[in-house]
mmCIF file with all atom_site columns, C-alpha atoms in Angstrom:
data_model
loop_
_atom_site.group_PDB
_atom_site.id
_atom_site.type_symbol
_atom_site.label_atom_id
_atom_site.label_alt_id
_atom_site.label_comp_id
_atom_site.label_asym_id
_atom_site.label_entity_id
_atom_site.label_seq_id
_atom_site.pdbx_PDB_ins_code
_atom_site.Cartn_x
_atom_site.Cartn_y
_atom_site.Cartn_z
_atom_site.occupancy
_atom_site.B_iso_or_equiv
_atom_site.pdbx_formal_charge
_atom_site.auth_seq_id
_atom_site.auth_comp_id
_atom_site.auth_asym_id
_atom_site.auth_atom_id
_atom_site.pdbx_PDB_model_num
ATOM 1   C CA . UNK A 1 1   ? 0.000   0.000  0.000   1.00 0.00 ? 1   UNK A CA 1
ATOM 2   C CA . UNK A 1 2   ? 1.675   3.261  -1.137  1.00 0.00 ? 2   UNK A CA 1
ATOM 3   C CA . UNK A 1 3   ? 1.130   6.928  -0.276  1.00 0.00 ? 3   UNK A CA 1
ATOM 4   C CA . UNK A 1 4   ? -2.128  8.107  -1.669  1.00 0.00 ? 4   UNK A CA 1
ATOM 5   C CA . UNK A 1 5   ? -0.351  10.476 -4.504  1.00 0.00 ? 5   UNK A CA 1
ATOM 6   C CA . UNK A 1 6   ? -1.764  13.740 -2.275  1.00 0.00 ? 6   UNK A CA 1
ATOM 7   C CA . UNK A 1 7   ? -1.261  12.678 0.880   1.00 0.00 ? 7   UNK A CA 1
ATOM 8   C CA . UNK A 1 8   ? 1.020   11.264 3.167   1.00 0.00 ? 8   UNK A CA 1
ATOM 9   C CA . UNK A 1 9   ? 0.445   8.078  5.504   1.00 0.00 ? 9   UNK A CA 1
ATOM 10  C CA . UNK A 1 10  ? 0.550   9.012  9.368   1.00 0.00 ? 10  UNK A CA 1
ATOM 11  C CA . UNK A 1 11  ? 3.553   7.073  9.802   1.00 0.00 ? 11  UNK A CA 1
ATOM 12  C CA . UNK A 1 12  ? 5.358   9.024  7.448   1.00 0.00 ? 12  UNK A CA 1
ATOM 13  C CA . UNK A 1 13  ? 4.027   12.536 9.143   1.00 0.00 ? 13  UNK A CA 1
ATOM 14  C CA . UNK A 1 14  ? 4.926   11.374 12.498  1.00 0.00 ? 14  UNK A CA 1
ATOM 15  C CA . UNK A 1 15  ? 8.135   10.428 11.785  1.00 0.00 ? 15  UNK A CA 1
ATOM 16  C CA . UNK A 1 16  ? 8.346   13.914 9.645   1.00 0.00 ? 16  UNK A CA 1
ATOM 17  C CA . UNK A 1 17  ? 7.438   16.286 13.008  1.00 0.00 ? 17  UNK A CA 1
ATOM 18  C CA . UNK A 1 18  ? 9.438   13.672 15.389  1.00 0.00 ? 18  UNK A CA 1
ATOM 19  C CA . UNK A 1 19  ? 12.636  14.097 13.755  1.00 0.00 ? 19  UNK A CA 1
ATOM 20  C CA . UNK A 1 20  ? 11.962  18.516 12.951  1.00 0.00 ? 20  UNK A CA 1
ATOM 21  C CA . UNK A 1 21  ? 11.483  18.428 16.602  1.00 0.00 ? 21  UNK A CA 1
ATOM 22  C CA . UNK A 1 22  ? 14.465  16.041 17.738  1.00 0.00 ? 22  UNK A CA 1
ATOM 23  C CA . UNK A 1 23  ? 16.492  17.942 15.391  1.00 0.00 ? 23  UNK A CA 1
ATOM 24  C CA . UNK A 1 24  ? 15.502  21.736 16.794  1.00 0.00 ? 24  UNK A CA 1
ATOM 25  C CA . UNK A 1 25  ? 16.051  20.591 20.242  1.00 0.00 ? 25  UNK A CA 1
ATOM 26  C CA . UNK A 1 26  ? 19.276  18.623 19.496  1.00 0.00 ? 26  UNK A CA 1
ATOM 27  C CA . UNK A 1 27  ? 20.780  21.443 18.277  1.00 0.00 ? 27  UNK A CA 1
ATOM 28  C CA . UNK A 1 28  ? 19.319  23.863 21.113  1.00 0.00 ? 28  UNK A CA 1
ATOM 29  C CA . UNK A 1 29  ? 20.750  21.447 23.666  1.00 0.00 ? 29  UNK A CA 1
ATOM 30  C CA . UNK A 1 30  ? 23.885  20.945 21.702  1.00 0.00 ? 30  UNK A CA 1
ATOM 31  C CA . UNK A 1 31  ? 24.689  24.546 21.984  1.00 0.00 ? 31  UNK A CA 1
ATOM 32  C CA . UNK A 1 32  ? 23.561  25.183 25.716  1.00 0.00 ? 32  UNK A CA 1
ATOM 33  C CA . UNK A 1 33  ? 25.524  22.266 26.600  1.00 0.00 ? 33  UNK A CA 1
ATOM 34  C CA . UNK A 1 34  ? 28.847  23.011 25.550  1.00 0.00 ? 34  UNK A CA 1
ATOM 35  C CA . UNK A 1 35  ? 28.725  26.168 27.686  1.00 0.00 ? 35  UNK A CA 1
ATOM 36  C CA . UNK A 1 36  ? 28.111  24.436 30.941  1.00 0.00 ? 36  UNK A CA 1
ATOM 37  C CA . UNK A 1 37  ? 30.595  23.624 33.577  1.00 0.00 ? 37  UNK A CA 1
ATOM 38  C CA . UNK A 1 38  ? 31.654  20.753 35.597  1.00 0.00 ? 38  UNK A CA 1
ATOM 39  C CA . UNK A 1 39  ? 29.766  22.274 38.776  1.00 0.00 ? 39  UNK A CA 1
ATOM 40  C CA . UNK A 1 40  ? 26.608  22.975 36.960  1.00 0.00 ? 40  UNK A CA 1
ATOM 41  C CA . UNK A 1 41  ? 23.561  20.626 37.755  1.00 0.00 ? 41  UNK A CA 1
ATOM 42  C CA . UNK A 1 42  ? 22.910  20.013 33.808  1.00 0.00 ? 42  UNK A CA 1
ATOM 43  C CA . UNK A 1 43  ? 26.537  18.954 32.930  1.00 0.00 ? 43  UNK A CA 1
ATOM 44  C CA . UNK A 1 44  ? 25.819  14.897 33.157  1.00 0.00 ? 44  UNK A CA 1
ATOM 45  C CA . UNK A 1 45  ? 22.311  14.644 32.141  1.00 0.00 ? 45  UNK A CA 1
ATOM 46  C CA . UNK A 1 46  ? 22.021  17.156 28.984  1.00 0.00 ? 46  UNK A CA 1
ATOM 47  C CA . UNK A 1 47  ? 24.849  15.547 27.222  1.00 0.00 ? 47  UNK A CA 1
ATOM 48  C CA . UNK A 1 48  ? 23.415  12.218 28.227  1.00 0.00 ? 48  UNK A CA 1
ATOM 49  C CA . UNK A 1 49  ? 20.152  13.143 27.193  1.00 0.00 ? 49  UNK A CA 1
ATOM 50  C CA . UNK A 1 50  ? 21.685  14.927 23.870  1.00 0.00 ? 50  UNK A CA 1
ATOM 51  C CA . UNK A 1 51  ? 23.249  11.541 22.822  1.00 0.00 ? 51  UNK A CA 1
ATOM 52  C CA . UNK A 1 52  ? 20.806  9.055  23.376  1.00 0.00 ? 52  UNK A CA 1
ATOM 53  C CA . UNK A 1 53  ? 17.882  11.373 21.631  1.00 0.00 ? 53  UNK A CA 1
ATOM 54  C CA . UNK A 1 54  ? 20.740  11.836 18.561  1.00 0.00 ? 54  UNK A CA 1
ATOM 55  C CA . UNK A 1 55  ? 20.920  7.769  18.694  1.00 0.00 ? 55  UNK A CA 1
ATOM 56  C CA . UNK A 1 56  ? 17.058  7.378  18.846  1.00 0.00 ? 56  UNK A CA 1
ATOM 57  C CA . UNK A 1 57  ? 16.604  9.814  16.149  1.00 0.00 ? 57  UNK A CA 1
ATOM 58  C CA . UNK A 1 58  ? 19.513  7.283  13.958  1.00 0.00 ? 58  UNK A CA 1
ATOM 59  C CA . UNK A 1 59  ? 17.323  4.668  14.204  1.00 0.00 ? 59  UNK A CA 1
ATOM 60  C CA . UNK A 1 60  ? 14.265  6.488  13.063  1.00 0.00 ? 60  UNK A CA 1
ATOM 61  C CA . UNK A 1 61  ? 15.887  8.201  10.087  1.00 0.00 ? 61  UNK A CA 1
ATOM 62  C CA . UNK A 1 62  ? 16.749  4.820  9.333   1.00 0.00 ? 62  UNK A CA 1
ATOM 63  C CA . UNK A 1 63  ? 13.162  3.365  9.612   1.00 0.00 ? 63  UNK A CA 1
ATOM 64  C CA . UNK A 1 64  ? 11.955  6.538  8.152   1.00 0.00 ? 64  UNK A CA 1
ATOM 65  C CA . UNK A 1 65  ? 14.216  5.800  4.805   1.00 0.00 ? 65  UNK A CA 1
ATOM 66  C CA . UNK A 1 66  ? 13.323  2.256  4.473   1.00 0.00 ? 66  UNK A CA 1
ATOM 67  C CA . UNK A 1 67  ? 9.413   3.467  5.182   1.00 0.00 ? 67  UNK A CA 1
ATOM 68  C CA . UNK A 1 68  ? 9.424   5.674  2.259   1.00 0.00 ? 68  UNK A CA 1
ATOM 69  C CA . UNK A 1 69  ? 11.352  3.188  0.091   1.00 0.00 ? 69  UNK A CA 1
ATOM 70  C CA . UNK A 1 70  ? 8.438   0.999  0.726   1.00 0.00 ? 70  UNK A CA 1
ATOM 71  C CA . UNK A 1 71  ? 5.564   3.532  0.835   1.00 0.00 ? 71  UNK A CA 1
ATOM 72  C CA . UNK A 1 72  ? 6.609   5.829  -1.609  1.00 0.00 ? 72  UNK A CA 1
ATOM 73  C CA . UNK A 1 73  ? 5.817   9.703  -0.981  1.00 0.00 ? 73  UNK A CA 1
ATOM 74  C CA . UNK A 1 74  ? 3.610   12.172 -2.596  1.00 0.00 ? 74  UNK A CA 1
ATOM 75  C CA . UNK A 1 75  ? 4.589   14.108 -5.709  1.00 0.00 ? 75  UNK A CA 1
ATOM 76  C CA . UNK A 1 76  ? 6.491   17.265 -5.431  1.00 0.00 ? 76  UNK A CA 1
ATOM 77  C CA . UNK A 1 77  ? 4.619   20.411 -6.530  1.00 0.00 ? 77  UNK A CA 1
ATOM 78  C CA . UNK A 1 78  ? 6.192   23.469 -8.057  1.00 0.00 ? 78  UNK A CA 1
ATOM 79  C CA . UNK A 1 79  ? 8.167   24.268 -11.038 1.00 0.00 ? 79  UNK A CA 1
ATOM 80  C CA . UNK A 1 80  ? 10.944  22.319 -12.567 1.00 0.00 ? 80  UNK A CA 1
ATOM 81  C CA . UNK A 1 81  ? 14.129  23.884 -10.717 1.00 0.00 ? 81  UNK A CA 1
ATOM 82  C CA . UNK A 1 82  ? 11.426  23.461 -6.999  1.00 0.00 ? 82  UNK A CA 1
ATOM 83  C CA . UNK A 1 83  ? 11.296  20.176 -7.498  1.00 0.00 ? 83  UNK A CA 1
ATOM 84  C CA . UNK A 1 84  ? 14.991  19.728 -8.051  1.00 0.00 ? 84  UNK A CA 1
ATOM 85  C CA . UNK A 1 85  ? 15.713  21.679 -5.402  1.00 0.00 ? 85  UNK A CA 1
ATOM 86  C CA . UNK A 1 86  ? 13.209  20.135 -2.747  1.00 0.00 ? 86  UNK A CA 1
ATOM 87  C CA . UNK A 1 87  ? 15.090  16.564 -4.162  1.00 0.00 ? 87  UNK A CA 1
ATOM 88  C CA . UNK A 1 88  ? 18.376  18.101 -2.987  1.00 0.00 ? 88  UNK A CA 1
ATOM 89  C CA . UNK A 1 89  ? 17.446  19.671 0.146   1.00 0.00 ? 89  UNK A CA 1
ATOM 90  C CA . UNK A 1 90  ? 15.779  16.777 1.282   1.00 0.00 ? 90  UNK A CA 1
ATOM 91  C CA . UNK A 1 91  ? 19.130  14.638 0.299   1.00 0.00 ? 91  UNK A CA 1
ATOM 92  C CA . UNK A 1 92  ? 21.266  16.749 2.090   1.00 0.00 ? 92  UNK A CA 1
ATOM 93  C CA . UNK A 1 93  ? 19.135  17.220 4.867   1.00 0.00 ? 93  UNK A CA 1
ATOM 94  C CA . UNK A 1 94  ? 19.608  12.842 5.009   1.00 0.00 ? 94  UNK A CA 1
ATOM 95  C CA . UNK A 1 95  ? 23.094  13.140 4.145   1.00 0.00 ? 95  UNK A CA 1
ATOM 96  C CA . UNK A 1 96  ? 23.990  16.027 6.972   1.00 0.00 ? 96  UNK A CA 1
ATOM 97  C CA . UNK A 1 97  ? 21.945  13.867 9.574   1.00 0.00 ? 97  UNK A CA 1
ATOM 98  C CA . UNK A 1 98  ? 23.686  10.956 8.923   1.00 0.00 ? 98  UNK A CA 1
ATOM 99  C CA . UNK A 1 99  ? 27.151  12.542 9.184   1.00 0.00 ? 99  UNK A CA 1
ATOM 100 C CA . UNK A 1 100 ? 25.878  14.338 12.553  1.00 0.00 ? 100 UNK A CA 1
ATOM 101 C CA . UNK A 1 101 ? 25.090  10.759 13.704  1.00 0.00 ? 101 UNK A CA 1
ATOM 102 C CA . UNK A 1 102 ? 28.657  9.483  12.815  1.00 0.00 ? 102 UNK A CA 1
ATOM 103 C CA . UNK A 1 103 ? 30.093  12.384 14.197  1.00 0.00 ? 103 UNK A CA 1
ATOM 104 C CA . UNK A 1 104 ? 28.675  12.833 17.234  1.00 0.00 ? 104 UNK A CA 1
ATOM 105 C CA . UNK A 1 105 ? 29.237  8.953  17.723  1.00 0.00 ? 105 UNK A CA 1
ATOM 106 C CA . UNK A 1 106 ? 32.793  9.708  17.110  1.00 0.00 ? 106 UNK A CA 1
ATOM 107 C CA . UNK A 1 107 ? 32.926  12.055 19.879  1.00 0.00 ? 107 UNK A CA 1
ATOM 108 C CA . UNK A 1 108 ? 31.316  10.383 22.478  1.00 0.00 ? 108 UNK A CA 1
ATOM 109 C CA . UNK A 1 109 ? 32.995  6.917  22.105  1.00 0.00 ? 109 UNK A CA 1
ATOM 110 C CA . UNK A 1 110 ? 36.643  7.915  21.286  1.00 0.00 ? 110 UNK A CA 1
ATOM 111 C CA . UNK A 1 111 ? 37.507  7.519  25.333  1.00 0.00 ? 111 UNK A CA 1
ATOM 112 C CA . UNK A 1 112 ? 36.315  3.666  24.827  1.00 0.00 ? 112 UNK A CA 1
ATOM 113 C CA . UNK A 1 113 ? 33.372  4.385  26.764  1.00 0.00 ? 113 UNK A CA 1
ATOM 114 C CA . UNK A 1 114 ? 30.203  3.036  24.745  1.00 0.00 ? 114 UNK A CA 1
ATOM 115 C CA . UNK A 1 115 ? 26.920  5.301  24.922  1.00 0.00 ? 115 UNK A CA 1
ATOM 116 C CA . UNK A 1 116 ? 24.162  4.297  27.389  1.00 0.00 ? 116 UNK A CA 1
ATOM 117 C CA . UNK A 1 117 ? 20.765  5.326  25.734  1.00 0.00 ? 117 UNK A CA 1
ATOM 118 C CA . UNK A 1 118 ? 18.317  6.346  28.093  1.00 0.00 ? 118 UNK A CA 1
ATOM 119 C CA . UNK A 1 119 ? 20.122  3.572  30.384  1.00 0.00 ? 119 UNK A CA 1
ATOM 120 C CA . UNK A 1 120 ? 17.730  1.337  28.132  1.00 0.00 ? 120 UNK A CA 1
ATOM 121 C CA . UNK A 1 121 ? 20.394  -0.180 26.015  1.00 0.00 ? 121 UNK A CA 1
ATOM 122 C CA . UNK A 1 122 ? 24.255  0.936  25.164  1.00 0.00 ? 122 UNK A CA 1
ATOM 123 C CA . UNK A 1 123 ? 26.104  1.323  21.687  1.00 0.00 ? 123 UNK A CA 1
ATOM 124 C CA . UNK A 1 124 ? 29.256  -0.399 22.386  1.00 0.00 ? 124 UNK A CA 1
ATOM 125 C CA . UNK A 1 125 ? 32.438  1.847  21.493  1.00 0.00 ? 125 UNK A CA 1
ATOM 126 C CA . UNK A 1 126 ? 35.075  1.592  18.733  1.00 0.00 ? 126 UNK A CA 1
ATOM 127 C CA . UNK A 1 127 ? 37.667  4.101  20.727  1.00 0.00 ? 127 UNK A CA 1
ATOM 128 C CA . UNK A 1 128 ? 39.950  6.248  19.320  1.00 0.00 ? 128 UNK A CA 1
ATOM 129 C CA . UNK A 1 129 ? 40.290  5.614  15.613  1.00 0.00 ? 129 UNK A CA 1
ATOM 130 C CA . UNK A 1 130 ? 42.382  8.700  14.890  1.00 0.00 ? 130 UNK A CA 1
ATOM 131 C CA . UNK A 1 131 ? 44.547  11.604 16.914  1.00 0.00 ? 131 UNK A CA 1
ATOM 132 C CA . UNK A 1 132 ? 42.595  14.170 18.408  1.00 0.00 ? 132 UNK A CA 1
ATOM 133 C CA . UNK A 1 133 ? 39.341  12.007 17.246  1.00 0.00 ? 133 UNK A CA 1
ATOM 134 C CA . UNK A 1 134 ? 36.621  13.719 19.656  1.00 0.00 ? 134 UNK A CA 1
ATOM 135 C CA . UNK A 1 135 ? 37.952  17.781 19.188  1.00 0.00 ? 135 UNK A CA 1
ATOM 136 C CA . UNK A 1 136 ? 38.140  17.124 15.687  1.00 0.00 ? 136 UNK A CA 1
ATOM 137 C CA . UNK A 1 137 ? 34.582  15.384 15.284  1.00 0.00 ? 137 UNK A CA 1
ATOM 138 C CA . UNK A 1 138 ? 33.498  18.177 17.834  1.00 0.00 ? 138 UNK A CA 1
ATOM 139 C CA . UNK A 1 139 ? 34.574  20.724 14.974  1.00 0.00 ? 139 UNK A CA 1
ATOM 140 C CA . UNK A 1 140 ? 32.577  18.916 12.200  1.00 0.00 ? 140 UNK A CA 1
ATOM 141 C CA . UNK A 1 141 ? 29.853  17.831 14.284  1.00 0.00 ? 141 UNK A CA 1
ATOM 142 C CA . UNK A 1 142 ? 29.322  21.705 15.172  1.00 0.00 ? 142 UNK A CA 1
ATOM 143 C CA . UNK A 1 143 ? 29.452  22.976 11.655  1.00 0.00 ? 143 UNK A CA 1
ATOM 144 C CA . UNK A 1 144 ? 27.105  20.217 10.235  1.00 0.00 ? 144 UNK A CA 1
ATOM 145 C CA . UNK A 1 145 ? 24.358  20.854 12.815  1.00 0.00 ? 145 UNK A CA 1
ATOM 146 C CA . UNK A 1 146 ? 24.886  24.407 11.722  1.00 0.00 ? 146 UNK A CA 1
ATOM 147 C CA . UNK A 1 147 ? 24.381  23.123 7.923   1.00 0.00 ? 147 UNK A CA 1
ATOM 148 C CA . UNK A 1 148 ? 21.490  21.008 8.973   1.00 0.00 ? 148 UNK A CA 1
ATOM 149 C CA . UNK A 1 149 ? 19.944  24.181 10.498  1.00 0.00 ? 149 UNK A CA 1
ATOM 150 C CA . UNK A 1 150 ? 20.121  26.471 8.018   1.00 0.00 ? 150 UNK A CA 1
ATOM 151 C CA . UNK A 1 151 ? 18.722  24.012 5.388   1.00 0.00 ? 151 UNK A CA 1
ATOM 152 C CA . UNK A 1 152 ? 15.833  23.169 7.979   1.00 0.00 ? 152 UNK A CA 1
ATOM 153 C CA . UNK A 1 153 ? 14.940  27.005 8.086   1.00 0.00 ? 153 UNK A CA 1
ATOM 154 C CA . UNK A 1 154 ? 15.221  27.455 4.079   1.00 0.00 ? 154 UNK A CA 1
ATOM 155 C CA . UNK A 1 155 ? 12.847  24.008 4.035   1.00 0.00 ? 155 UNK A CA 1
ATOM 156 C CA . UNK A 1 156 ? 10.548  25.694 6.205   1.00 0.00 ? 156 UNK A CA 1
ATOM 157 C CA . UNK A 1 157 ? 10.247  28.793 4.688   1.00 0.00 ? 157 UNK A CA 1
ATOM 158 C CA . UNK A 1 158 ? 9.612   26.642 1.234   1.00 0.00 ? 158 UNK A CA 1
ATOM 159 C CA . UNK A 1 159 ? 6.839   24.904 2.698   1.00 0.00 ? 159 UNK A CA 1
ATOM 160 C CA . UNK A 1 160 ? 5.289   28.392 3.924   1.00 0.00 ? 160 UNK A CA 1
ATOM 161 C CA . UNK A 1 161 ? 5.560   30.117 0.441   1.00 0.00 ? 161 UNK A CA 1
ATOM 162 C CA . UNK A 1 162 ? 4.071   26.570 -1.202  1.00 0.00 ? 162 UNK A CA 1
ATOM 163 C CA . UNK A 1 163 ? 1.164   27.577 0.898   1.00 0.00 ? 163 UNK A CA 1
ATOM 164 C CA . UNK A 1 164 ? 0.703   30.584 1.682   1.00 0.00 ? 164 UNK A CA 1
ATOM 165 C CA . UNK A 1 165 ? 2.172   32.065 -2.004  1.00 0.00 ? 165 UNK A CA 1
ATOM 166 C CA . UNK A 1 166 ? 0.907   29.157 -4.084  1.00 0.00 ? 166 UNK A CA 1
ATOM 167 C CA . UNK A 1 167 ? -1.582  27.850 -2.591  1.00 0.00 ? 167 UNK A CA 1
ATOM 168 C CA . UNK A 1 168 ? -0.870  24.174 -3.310  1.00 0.00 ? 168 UNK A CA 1
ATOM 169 C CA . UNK A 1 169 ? -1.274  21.291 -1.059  1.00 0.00 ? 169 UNK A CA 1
ATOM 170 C CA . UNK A 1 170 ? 3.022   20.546 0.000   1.00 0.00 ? 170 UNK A CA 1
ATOM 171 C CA . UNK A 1 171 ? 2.112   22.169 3.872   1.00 0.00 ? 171 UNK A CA 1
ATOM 172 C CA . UNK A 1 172 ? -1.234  20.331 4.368   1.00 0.00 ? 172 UNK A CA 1
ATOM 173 C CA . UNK A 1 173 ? -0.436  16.814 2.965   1.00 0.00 ? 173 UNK A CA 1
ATOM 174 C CA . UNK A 1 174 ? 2.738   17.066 5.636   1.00 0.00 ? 174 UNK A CA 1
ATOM 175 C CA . UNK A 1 175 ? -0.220  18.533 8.431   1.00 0.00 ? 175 UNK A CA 1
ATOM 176 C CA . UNK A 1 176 ? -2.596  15.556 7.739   1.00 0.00 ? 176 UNK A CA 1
ATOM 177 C CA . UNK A 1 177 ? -5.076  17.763 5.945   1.00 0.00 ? 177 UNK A CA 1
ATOM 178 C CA . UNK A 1 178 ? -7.380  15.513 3.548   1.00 0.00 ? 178 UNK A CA 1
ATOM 179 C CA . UNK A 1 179 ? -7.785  17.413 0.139   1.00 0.00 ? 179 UNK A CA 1
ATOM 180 C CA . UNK A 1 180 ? -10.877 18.098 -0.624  1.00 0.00 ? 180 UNK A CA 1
#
């Protein structure tokens, strides 16, 4: 059963607004946490938190991907060079998650020390695969979730002028709204 051609299945718009909200509040939490110090009541649990909401989210972007391989998606509306452009974004949006992912895993397991999600399960470490592996992961890790955020604003200001400019359906059929 594949996505009705206007509309997308509420798996697929779940998963959508979970991972828009996992990724805002990663990277709000990403860059509060940084600044705290040892003696601060937020400096084991935000990082902890941080990580195992970044590992969660992996293993829905994964599902997500192999959900739309099997469900398909709607079509794309707008001109020739939007729809080429919405095929991009969303690529890159994939392809700068899944480096954040690999990055931040990089970070947090180069001291050996594998990553206790939630204290539900742990992701067993690789260690230190290269010198300086977590500062220079930290580097690329920061600059991709800056990447990732700017191409999250530009999506969301597409999806606005789609509706509010053209008038098509691209908002609603991510909202849940049935066409009429």
């Amino acid at each position: 059963m594949k996505n009705h051609p206007n509309q997308y299945d509420w798996i697929s718009i779940t998963l959508h607004w979970v991972t828009a909200i996992a990724v805002i509040g990663l990277f709000a939490a990403g860059l509060w946490m940084v600044d705290l110090n040892y003696y601060s009541q937020w400096y084991k649990p935000v990082p902890h938190w941080h990580k195992s909401v970044g590992l969660l989210l992996a293993f829905a972007t994964i599902f997500r991907l192999l959900w739309r391989s099997f469900k398909g998606h709607p079509e794309i509306k707008g001109a020739a060079w939007e729809i080429t452009s919405a095929k991009l974004a969303h690529s890159a949006m994939y392809l700068l998650m899944f480096s954040l992912f690999i990055s931040g895993y990089l970070i947090s397991t180069a001291d050996g020390r594998s990553i206790d999600v939630f204290n539900w399960f742990s992701v067993p470490a690789l260690g230190e695969l290269f010198e300086n592996q977590a500062d220079i992961a930290g580097e690329v890790h920061y600059y991709l979730a800056l990447s990732l955020i700017a191409l999250v604003v530009i999506h969301a200001i597409a999806a606005l002028k789609h509706h509010f400019i053209n008038k098509d359906n691209t908002l609603t059929k991510m909202l849940g709204v049935k066409e009429k």
